[in-house]
Amino acid sequence: MRKKELRTRYHRVCSTVNKGLGLDSDSGAKAEGLISFENFQWSWHIIQARAFGRRIPWSALVPLADCLNHSNRAVRYALDSVSDGSCMSNPSRGDMVDPDSGKFTIFPSGDNFYEKGGEIFNSYGRRKNDHLLLDYGFSLLNNEHETVDVRVTLSPPGSGESGSGSESQGKGGDEAEIYRLRKKLLLQHGQNSSRVLKIRSSRICSEGVLFFRVVNMTKDQLLNPEREKAGKGSFQLPGVDAINKTNEVIALTSFANVLSAVGGSEWTTARTQDEKLLENVLSKLRDVSLSQAEKTKCERETVAIQYRLTRKDIVYKNIVFLKNAIEEIET
């Protein structure tokens, strides 16, 4: 998909170059003689992975600074102005900085700091592992910005689908009416009947709890605005409150069941297996007698294991959140 996107960009650039040079823009053929797709692809990846640009007047490659490794720490960078050496907070696009005199600085911010003798890190931004892996070739274990996408669906009556884990609570015409009422209530709270939930490790997905509350409501509960509170253990969310203890347990159990099915046949190893595999491959990397080919193989295995283990941990933690809530409601 990325290569297809790059090829489209390449032809667009070729077409622009052709027009600028007054050449025939026949499918970018003239410009293709000036720069090959392979060279364009290499250049694009260099700029994408290494350029600084959000806090300086223009995008730029900064030697040495672009060698710093990434960490989820607060870091800032700036380019000093020529007149007084102060950092420009809102510079114009390139007319206030003398490239021969401007000084590029990178420094920790917030509660971040660099330890004496320790490694200096940059932050490439709040990146999911997909982004880090695709653009930089690595992944972070327990990446706080990682999410797992889970699609949930309020299945129409008679569809035979079970994407929502909901109870039908009716037959014939009742099923159609319940489906309509559930769909209407979801829309009232900004949710479609089919949507993708962003599951994170730091907190329960409130949109998911709301979704499963609605899709497990009976016809009477959908029609009756007066509801008994579920009590302790239930999640206090804006929008649809918990109906009662029984309904809340059904909703949270449905959510946990859907999360338990995440991965399916794609996850060929269990979470505990990945933990053991990661331990083994990191142990191999500490072996100083390892050949370069073996080291490269181990590094690639580490990236792959960390990527999938982080995703499994996110799902596992959310299932634990839900089960703990269910246990507290039932006690």
PDB file of C-alpha atoms in Angstrom, residues 2 13 35 41 47 60 79 93-94 118 150 189 192 199 213 233 252 255 263 267 276 285 291 324 330:
ATOM      1  CA  ARG A   2       2.837   2.418   0.874  1.00  0.00           C
ATOM      2  CA  VAL A  13       5.965  15.215  -8.940  1.00  0.00           C
ATOM      3  CA  ILE A  35      15.048  10.816 -11.450  1.00  0.00           C
ATOM      4  CA  GLN A  41      11.577   6.458  -2.958  1.00  0.00           C
ATOM      5  CA  ILE A  47      13.026  13.132   4.475  1.00  0.00           C
ATOM      6  CA  ALA A  60      15.545  20.631   7.250  1.00  0.00           C
ATOM      7  CA  LEU A  79      16.275  27.423  15.572  1.00  0.00           C
ATOM      8  CA  ARG A  93       8.715  30.764   6.472  1.00  0.00           C
ATOM      9  CA  GLY A  94      12.445  31.291   6.153  1.00  0.00           C
ATOM     10  CA  GLY A 118      23.205   8.775  29.739  1.00  0.00           C
ATOM     11  CA  VAL A 150     -11.655  -3.495  17.293  1.00  0.00           C
ATOM     12  CA  HIS A 189     -24.819   9.619  21.395  1.00  0.00           C
ATOM     13  CA  ASN A 192     -22.792   4.434  14.379  1.00  0.00           C
ATOM     14  CA  ILE A 199      -8.432   0.145  22.635  1.00  0.00           C
ATOM     15  CA  ARG A 213     -24.766  -1.085  27.191  1.00  0.00           C
ATOM     16  CA  GLY A 233     -18.161  -1.131  40.028  1.00  0.00           C
ATOM     17  CA  LEU A 252     -19.252  -5.777  30.248  1.00  0.00           C
ATOM     18  CA  PHE A 255     -17.325  -6.445  25.665  1.00  0.00           C
ATOM     19  CA  GLY A 263      -6.493 -11.631  16.859  1.00  0.00           C
ATOM     20  CA  TRP A 267      -2.173 -14.473  16.601  1.00  0.00           C
ATOM     21  CA  LYS A 276       9.374 -16.261  26.678  1.00  0.00           C
ATOM     22  CA  LEU A 285      21.704 -10.428  21.610  1.00  0.00           C
ATOM     23  CA  SER A 291      27.773 -13.000  14.008  1.00  0.00           C
ATOM     24  CA  ASN A 324     -12.530  -6.682  37.788  1.00  0.00           C
ATOM     25  CA  GLU A 330     -21.477  -8.823  41.655  1.00  0.00           C
TER      26      GLU A 330
END
